[in-house]
XYZ file of C-alpha atoms in Angstrom:
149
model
C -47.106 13.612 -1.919
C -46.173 14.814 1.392
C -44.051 18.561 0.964
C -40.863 19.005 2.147
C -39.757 21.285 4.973
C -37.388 24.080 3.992
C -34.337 25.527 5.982
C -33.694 22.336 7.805
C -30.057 23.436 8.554
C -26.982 21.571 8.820
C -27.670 20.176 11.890
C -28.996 17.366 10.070
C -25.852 16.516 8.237
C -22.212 15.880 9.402
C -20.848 12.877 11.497
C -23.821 11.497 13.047
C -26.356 12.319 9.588
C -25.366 12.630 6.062
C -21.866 12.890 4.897
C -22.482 12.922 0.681
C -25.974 12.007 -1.301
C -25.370 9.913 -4.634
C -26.981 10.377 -7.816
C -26.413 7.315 -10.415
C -26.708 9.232 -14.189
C -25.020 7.873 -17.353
C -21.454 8.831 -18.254
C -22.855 10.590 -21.849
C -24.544 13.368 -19.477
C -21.615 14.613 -17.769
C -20.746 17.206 -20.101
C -24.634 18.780 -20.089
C -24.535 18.670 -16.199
C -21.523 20.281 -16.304
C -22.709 23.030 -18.738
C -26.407 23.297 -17.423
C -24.670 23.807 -13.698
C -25.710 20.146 -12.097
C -28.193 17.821 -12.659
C -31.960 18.638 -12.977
C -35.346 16.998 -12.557
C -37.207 15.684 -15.536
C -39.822 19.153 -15.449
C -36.420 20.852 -15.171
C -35.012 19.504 -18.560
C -38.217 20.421 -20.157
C -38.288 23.862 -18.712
C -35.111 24.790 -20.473
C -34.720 22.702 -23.598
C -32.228 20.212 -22.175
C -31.975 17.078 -24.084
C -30.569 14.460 -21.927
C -28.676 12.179 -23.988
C -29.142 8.718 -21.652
C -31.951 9.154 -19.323
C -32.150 7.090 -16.742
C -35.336 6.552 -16.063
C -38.029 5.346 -18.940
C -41.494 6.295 -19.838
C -42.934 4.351 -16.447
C -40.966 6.339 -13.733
C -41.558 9.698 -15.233
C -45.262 8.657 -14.957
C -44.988 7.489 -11.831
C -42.981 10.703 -10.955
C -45.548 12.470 -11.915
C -48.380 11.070 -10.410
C -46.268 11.518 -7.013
C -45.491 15.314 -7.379
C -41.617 14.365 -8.097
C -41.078 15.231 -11.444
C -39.637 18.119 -10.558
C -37.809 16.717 -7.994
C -33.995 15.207 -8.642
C -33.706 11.996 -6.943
C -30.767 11.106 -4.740
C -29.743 8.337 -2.880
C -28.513 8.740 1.087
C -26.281 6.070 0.403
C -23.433 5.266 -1.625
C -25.327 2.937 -4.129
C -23.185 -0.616 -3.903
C -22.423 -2.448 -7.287
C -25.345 -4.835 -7.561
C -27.802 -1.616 -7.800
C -25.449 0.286 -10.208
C -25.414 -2.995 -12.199
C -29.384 -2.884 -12.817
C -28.857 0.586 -14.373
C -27.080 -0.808 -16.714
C -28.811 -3.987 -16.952
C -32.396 -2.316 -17.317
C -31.039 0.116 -20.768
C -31.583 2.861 -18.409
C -27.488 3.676 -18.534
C -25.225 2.009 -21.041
C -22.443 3.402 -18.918
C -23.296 4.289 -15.299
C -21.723 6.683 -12.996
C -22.134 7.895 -9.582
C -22.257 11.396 -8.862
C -21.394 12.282 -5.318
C -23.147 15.581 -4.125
C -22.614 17.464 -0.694
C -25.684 17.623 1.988
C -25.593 21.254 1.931
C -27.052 21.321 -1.785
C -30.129 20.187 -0.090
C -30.245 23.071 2.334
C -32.963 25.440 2.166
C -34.628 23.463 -0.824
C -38.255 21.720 -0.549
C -36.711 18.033 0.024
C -38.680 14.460 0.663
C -37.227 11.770 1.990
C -38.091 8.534 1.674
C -37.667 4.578 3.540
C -37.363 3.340 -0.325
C -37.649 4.051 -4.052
C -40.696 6.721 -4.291
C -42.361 4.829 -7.115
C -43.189 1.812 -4.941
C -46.729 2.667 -3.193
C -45.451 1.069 0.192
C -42.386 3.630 0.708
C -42.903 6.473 3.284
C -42.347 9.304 2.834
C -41.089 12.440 5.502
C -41.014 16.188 5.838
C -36.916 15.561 7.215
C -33.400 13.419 7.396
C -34.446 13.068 11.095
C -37.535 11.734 11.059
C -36.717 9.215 8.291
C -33.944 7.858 11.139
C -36.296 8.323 13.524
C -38.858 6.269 11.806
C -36.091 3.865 11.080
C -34.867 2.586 7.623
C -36.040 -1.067 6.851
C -32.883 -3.690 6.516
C -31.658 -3.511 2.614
C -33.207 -0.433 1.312
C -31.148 2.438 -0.296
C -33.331 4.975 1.073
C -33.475 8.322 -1.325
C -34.251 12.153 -0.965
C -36.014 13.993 -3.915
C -35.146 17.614 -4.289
């Protein structure tokens, strides 16, 4: 997996970059987040004996998390996920009752952050070091392209 670039400012975000990052979760896990201080990763929840009630991923994606360096990463999407998406949460058993968590850019700031042209599981998604050269490289038509923190 490529590493992430820390302390890539604010300059990044605002009216021409990110306004909000989205995180899709299942509405059973709002009270932990809330207790445990926001979401975490998969290795996170491990770490400190959080058991996630609906996780939203399944036994595939944690592997494939894994074999990518991200499963201590919290993926987040740099786009408000539309309805059709949301729907194959549900669809899939991976949340019986979906909800969208919207998160400010500055929680990114400072942390080791990937983003990628695409879901990170999928071998053919790129991955870069920064916001800007993601919209440099240019975000293929109909892909919800994600960051993993």
């Amino acid at each position: 997996m490529m590493e992430g670039k820390r302390d890539q400012g604010l300059n990044e975000f605002g009216p021409s970059g990110l306004e909000r990052l989205y995180h899709v979760t299942d509405r059973s896990n709002l009270e932990q987040i809330i207790l445990n201080g926001g979401i975490c990763s998969w290795a996170g929840t491990k770490e400190k004996g959080i058991d996630v009630q609906s996780p939203g991923g399944d036994a595939v994606t944690r592997l494939m998390d894994r074999r990518r360096g991200l499963d201590a990463h919290i993926h987040l999407y740099l786009s408000e996920p539309d309805e059709a998406l949301v729907k194959t949460y549900h669809d899939s058993g991976r949340c019986s009752s979906p909800y969208v968590l919207e998160i400010s850019p500055e929680a990114i700031v400072d942390r080791d952050t990937v983003f990628f042209d695409g879901d990170p599981c999928v071998p053919e998604t790129r991955s870069f070091g920064t916001f800007s050269e993601l919209e440099r490289a240019g975000i293929p038509e109909g892909v919800v392209a994600e960051a993993a923190v």
